[in-house]
XYZ file of C-alpha atoms in Angstrom:
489
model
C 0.000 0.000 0.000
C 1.497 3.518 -1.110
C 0.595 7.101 0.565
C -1.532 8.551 -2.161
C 0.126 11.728 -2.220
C 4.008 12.367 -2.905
C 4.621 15.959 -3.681
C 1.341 16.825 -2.781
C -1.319 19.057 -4.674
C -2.759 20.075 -1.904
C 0.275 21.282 -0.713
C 0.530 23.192 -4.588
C -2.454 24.488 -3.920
C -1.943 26.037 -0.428
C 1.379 27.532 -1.937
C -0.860 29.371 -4.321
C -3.314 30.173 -1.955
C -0.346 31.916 0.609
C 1.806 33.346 -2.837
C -0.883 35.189 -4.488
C -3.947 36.552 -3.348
C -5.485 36.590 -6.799
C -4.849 33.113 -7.595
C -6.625 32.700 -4.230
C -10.347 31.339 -4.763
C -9.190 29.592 -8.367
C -6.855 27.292 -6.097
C -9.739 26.910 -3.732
C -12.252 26.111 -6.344
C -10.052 23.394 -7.792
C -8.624 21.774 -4.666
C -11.790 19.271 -4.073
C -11.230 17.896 -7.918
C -7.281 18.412 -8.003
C -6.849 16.631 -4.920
C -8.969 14.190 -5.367
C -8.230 13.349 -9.183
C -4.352 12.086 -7.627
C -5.832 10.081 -4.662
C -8.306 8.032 -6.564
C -5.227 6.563 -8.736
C -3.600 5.400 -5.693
C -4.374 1.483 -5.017
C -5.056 2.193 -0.805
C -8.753 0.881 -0.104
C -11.932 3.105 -0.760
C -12.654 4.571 2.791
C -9.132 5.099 2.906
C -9.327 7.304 -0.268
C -12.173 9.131 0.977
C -10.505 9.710 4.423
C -7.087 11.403 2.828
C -8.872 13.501 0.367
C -11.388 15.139 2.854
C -8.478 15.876 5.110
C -6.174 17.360 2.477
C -9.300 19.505 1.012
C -9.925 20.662 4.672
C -6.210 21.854 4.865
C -6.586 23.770 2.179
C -9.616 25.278 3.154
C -8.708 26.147 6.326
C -5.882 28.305 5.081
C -7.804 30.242 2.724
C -10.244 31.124 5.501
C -7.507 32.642 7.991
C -5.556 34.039 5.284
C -9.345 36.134 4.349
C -9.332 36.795 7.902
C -6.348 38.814 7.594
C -5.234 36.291 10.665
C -1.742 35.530 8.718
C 1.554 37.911 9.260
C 3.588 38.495 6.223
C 6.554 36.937 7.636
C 4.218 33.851 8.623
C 3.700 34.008 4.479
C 6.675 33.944 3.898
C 7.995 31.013 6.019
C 5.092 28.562 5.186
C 6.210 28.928 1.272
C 9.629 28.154 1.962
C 7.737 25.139 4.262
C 5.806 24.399 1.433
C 8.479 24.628 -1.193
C 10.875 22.501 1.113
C 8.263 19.649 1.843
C 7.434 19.548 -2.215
C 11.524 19.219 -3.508
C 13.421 16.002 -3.875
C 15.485 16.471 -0.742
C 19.150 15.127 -1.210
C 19.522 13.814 2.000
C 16.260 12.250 1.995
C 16.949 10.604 -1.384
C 19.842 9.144 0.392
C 18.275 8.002 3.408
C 16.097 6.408 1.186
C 19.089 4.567 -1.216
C 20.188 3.238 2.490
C 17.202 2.155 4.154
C 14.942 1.808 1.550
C 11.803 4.026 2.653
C 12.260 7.606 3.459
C 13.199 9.088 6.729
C 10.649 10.325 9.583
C 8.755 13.556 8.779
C 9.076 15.237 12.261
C 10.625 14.860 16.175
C 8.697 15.395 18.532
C 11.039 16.960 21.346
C 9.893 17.965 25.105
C 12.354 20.146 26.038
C 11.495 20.997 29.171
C 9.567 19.606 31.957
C 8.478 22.381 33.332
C 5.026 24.047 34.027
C 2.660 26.101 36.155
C -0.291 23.893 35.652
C -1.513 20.815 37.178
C -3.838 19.118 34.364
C -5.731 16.068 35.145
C -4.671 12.683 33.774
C -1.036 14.774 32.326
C 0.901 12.405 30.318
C 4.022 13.921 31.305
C 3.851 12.356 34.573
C 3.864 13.425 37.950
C 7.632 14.655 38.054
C 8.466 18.243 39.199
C 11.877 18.691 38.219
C 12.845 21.569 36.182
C 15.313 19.229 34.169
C 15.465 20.734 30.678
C 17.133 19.554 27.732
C 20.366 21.880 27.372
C 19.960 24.441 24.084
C 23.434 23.123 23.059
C 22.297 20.040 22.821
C 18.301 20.639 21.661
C 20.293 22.358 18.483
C 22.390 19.657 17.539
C 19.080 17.316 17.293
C 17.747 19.971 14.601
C 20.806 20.649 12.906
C 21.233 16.570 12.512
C 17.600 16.337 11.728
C 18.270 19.178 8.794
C 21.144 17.689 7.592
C 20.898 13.942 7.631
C 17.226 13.755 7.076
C 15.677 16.296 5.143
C 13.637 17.204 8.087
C 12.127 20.963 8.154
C 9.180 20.425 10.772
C 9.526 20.119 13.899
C 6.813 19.239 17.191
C 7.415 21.055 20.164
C 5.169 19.603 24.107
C 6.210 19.461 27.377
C 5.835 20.499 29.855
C 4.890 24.019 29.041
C 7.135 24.558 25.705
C 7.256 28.863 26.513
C 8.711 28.298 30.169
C 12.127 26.357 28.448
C 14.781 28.322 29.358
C 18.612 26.995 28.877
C 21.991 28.866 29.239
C 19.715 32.261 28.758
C 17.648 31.334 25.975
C 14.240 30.078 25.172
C 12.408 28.298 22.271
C 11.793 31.173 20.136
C 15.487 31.251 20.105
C 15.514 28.116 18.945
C 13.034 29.194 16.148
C 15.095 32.312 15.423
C 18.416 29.825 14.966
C 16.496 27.504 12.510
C 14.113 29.455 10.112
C 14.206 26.336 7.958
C 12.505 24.691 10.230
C 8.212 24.648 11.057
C 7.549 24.689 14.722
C 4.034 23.114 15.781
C 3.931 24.002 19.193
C 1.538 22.061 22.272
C 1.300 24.446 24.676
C -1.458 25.605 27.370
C -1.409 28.954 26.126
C -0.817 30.618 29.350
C 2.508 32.087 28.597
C 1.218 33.731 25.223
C 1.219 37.525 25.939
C 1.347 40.033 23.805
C 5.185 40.308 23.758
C 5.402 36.513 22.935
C 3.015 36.463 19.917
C 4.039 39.522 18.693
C 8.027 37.853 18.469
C 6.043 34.565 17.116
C 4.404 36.703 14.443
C 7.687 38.030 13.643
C 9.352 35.169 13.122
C 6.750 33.342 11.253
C 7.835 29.643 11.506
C 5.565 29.207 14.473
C 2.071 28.123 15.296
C 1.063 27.261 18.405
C -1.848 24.214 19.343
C -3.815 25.675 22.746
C -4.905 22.773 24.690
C -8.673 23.196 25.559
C -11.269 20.554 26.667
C -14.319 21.817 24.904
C -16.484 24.435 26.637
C -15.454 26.978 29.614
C -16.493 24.538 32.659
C -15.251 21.352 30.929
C -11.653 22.934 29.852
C -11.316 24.845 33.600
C -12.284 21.548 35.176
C -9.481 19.815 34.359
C -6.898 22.756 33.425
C -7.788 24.874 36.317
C -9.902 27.982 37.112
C -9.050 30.954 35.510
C -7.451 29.156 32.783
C -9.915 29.581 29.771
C -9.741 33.495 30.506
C -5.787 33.527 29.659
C -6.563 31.266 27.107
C -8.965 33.817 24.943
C -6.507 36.257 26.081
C -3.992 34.273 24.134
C -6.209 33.864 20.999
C -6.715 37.660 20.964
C -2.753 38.193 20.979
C -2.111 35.587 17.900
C -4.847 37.473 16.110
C -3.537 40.594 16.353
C 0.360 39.778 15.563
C -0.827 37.461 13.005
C -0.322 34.170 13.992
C -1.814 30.872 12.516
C -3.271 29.129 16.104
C -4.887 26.020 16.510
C -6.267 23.241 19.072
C -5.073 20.512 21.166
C -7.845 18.306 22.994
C -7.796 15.639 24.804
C -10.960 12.918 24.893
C -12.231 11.480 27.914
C -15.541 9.352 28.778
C -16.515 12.786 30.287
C -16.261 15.371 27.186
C -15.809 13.411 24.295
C -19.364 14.110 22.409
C -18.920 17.627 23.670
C -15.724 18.427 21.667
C -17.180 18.193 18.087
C -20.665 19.877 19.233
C -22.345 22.172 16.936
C -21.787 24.861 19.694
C -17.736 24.395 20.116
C -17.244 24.404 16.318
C -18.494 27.618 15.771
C -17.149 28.989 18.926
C -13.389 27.705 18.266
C -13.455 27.897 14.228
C -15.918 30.417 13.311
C -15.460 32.895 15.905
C -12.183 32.892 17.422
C -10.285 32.031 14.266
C -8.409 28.730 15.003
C -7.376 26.909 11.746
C -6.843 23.179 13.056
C -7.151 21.177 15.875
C -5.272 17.946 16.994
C -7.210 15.649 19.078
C -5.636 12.809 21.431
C -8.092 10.294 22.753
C -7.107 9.655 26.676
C -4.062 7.067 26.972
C -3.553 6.152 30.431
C -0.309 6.838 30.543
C 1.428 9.353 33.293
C -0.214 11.325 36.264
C -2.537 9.345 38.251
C -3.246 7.194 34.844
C -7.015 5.712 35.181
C -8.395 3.343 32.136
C -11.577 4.514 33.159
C -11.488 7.905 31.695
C -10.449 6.154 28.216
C -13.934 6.413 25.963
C -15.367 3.318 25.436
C -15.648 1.516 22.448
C -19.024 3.031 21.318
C -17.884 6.664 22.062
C -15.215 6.365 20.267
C -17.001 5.098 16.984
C -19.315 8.392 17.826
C -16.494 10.467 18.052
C -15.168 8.913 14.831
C -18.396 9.423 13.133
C -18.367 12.930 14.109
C -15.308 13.762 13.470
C -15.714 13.243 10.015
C -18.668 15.176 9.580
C -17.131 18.280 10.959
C -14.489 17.452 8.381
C -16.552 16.846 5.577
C -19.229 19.524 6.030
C -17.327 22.232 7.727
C -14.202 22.291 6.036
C -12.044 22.032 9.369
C -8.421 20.327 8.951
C -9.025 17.778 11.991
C -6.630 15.427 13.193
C -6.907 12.292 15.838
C -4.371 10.325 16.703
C -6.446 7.178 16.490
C -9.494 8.374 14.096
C -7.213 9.579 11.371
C -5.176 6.438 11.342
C -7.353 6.037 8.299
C -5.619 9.339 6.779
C -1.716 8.567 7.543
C -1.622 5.119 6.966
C -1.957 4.114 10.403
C 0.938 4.525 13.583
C 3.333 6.697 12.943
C 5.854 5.143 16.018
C 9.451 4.379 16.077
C 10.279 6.685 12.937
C 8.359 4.950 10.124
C 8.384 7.021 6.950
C 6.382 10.061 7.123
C 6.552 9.202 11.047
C 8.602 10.756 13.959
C 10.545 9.537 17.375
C 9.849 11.641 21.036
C 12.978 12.850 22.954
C 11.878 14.576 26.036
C 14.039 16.965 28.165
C 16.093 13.959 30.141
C 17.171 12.781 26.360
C 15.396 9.404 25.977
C 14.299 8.267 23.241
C 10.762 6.440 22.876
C 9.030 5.322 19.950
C 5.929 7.832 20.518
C 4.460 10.185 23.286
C 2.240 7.917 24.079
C 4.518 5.210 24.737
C 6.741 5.831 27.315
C 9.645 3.576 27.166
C 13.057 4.286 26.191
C 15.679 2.394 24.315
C 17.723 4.781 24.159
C 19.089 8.353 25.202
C 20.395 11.118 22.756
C 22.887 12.035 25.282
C 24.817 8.705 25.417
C 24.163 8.429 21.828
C 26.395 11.686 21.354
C 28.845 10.385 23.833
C 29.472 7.646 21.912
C 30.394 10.078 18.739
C 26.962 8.929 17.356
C 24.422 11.077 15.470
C 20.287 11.284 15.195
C 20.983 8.192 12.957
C 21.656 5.666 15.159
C 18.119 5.844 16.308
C 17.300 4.099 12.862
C 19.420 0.725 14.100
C 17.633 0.420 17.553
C 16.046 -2.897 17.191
C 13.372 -2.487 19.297
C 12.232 0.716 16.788
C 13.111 -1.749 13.865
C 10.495 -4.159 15.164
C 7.973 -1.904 15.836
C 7.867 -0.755 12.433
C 8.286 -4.120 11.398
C 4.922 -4.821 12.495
C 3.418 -1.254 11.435
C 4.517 -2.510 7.615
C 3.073 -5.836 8.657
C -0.368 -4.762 9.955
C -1.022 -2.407 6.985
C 1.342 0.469 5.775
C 3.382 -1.784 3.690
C 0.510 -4.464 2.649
C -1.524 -5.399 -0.419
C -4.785 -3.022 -0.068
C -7.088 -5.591 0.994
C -4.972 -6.939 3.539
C -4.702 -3.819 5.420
C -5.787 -4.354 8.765
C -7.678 -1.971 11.076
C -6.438 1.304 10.988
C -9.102 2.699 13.094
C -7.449 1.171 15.880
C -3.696 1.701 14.751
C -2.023 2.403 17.592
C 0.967 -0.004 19.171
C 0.154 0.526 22.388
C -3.726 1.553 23.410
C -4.909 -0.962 20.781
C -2.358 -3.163 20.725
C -0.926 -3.902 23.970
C -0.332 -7.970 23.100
C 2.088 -6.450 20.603
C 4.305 -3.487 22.526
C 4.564 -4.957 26.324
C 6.293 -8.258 24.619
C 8.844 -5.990 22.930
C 9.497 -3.938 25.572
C 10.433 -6.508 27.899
C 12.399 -7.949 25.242
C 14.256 -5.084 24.379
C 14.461 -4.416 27.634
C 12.560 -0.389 27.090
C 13.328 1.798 30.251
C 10.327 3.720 32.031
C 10.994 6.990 31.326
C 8.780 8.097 34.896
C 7.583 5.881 37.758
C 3.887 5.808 36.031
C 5.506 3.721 33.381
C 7.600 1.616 35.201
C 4.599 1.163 37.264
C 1.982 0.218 34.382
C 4.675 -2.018 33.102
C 4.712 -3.772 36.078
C 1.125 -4.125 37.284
C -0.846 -7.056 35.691
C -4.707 -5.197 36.116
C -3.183 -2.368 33.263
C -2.201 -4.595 30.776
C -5.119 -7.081 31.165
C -7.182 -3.782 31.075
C -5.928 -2.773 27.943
C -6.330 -5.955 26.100
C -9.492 -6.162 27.404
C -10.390 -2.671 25.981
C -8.640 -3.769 22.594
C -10.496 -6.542 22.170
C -14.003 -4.791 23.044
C -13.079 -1.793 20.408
C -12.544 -4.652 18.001
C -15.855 -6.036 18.265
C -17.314 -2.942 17.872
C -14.865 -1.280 14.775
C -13.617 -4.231 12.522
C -16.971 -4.518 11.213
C -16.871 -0.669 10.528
C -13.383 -0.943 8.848
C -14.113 -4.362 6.579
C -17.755 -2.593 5.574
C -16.953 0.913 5.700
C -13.360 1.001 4.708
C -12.033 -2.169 2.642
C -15.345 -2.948 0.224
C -16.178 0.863 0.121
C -20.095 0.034 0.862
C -20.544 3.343 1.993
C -18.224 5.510 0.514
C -19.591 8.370 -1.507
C -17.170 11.024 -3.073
C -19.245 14.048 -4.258
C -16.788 16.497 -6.050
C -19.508 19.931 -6.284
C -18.997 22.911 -8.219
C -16.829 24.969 -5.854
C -17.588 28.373 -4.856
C -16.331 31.404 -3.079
C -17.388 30.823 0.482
C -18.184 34.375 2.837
C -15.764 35.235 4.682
C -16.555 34.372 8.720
C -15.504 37.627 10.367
C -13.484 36.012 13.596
C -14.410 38.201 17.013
C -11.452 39.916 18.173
C-alpha cells in the first residue's frame, strides 16, 4: 500500500493560496477535484481514499479562511512557502536516506524540552515529576541541525511540559526558532505564557504556530486545566490574532467530554469565531499522572467520536486530526520513525518510539557520547520491530490486507504487541507511572481487554466501511467562493 500523495497538490495548492492573493479562490475552487483526481489513482482501499482527500481539502480550506481573515503575518507568508516549497523538492539527504534504508526518513521529532510548568492538568501524560530538568539548548540544536542535515527534516513538534517556560543557558524556544528558520515549529502548549510580547516575536518570526490545549467548553476545559485558565486562554487567541499568527487546538478525549468536543456549539465557537485553523485531538491514553483506564472512551464513544469527526471534516471544512481516528488518513501509527513518522525525545534525552509510549531504548545524550548522530536511532532494534509490524499490519501491505487502521495504535490498541517488545528489548520507564503500568498485571489485562471490546465494535466498521467501500460516496460539487466568517477579536 502507497501514501496517495508524494509531492502533494494540496500542498501546490496552499502555496498558491499563501503566494498570491489573486490566484486565491481559483486554487480553492479546484482543490476538491485536483486533490482528489491524484488520490483516486492510488491502489489504498476506498474509505481510505475518501478519508485522505477530505483531510487534504480541509487543509486547504482552512488556510484560505484565515488568510481572508487577515489572521496571517507576512513573515508567517513567507515562512510557510519556503515550508511548502521545502516539503514539495526532492530532498538530497532524503533521497539518500532512502538509497540506504529503503523508505524515506521520519517527517518530524517530537522533542519535550522541558519539563516544566505552572499547571496541574488532570490525567497529564508527562507524569507526575516536578523537576525543572530541561534539555540543554546546546544540545536541543544539535538534534535539529542533525535532523536538517541527515534527514531532510524541516518540521519540527514542540510539548512538554509548558514549551514557553524552556529556558537553557539564557535562551528560550523562540530562540531556537530564530536559529532555525528552515525549520516549522508546531507548538503544544497551554497557552498561558502567550502575551502580547510573545506572539508579537512569534508573528515576527513566522515559523511558528502554536496548538492551545482546551477541553471543549469553559467549565469542561477549567475543570481539568484549572480555574481561571480559559480566561488567559482567549486572552492568548486575541494576541495571535492581532500579531498574526496561525493558532490552533489541542484536545484531549475522555468518557466525560468526548461528544462535547465536536458539538455544533464548540465548532463555531473555536473555528468560526475565534479564528483557530486546526485542531489535533488525542483520545485519553492512560499513561502518566494518576493514569485511570476509566477515563479512556469506550468503544461506542469512540465510533461516535469517529463518526463525528468526520462530519465536521466533511461539512465544515475544518483540517481535523486524531491520533487514532485519522489512522485512516496517515496510513496508520506513525511510532518508532516509520516514513512520514517521527521519534519523542523529552528533556532527560530518551528516546521512545511515541508520546504515548513511554519507554526508552535509548538516550540522545549517550548516543552523542558515543560520537553517534540522530541516525543511530534508525538501528535500535526495538524501533526496527515496531515498524516491522506497522509494515506488517497495513502500511506496507496489499490493499485488501490492510488491517484496522481505526485502531492503529501499538500501544492503546495493541498492547499484546508493545509490552512483549518492551520486555524484550528491555525499554526503560521513562517516569515511575511507566515503570509502574509495566509492572502491574490489572493495566495490561485492562488494555487488552479494551482492545479486544473496540474490536468487536470497529472491525466490522473498517471491513464494511473502509475495505469494500459500501458506503463511501465522493461528491466532487462545483466549488464556490465561500463568505468570509468575520473572527471576534
Amino acid at each position: 500500500m502507497k501514501a496517495a500523495i508524494s509531492g502533494s497538490p494540496a500542498e501546490k495548492i496552499v502555496l498558491k493560496l499563501v503566494e498570491n492573493n489573486v490566484l486565491r479562490g481559483g486554487a480553492v475552487r479546484l482543490a476538491d477535484r485536483v486533490i482528489w483526481e491524484v488520490i483516486k489513482r492510488s491502489d489504498n482501499p476506498p474509505g481510505m481514499k475518501r478519508d485522505e482527500w477530505l483531510t487534504m481539502r480541509a487543509l486547504v480550506y482552512s488556510f484560505d479562511r484565515i488568510i481572508r481573515r487577515g489572521q496571517v503575518s507576512e513573515a508567517a507568508k513567507h515562512r510557510f512557502i519556503e515550508f511548502a516549497r521545502n516539503r514539495l523538492g526532492k530532498d538530497p539527504a532524503r533521497e539518500a536516506f532512502k538509497e540506504k534504508y529503503g523508505d524515506y526518513p521520519p517527517g518530524f521529532l517530537t522533542i519535550s524540552p522541558s519539563r516544566a510548568c505552572n499547571l496541574n492538568c488532570t490525567g497529564c501524560y508527562a507524569g507526575t515529576e516536578k523537576s525543572p530538568k530541561t534539555l540543554d539548548f546546546a544540545t536541543f540544536d544539535r538534534i535539529l541541525n542533525e535532523a536538517s542535515e541527515l534527514w531532510g527534516m524541516c518540521f519540527v513538534v514542540i510539548s512538554g511540559g509548558e514549551p514557553f517556560m524552556y529556558k537553557s543557558d539564557g535562551k528560550d524556544l523562540l530562540d531556537m526558532a530564530e536559529r532555525h528558520p528552515d525549520m516549522y515549529f508546531l507548538v503544544y502548549t497551554n497557552g498561558t505564557q502567550i502575551d502580547k510580547q510573545t506572539a508579537a516575536r512569534m508573528g515576527e518570526l513566522g515559523n511558528i504556530t502554536p496548538a492551545i490545549s482546551v477541553e471543549g467548553k469553559m467549565a469542561t476545559t477549567e475543570a481539568r486545566r484549572g480555574e481561571g485558565v480559559f480566561g488567559k486562554v482567549m486572552n492568548a487567541f486575541e494576541n495571535l490574532r492581532t500579531s498574526g499568527v496561525p493558532f490552533g487546538l489541542s484536545m484531549t478525549a475522555t468518557r466525560h467530554n468526548c461528544d462535547e468536543l465536536f458539538s455544533d456549539e464548540v465548532v463555531k465557537f473555536y473555528f468560526d469565531e475565534q479564528g483557530a485553523m486546526y485542531a489535533w485531538i488525542f483520545q485519553y491514553m492512560p499513561i502518566g499522572k494518576n493514569y485511570d483506564l476509566s477515563l479512556m472512551i469506550t468503544p461506542q464513544q469512540r465510533l461516535r467520536l469517529q463518526r463525528r469527526m468526520w462530519e465536521v471534516i466533511k461539512e465544515k471544512k475544518v483540517f481535523l486530526m486524531d491520533f487514532w481516528n485519522s489512522g485512516t488518513a496517515v496510513h496508520g501509527c506513525l511510532a518508532a520513525g516509520r516514513q512520514a513518522g517521527y521519534f519523542y525525545i523529552n528533556w532527560n534525552g530518551d528516546v521512545t518510539p511515541c508520546v504515548f509510549v513511554p519507554y526508552a531504548a535509548t538516550n540522545i545524550h549517550e548516543i552523542y557520547d558515543q560520537g553517534g548522530t540522530i541516525m543511530d536511532l534508525m538501528e535500535i532494534d526495538f524501533f526496527k520491530r515496531i515498524r516491522e509490524w506497522q509494515k506488517s499490519y497495513g502500511y506496507k501491505t496489499k490493499p485488501m490486507e490492510t488491517k484496522n487502521l481505526i485502531m492503529p495504535c501499538v500501544h492503546r490498541d495493541h498492547v499484546d504487541v508493545l509490552f512483549p517488545l518492551i520486555k524484550e528489548y528491555n525499554a526503560k520507564p521513562i517516569n515511575q507511572e511507566a515503570d509502574r503500568a509495566l509492572k502491574d498485571p490489572s493495566y495490561y489485562d485492562g488494555l487488552y481487554k479494551y482492545d479486544r471490546a473496540c474490536a468487536t465494535v470497529l472491525d466490522p466498521v473498517w471491513e464494511k466501511e473502509y475495505l469494500r467501500g459500501e458506503t463511501v460516496r465522493i461528491e466532487i460539487p462545483k466549488m464556490q467562493e465561500e463568505p468570509v466568517s468575520e473572527a471576534t477579536h
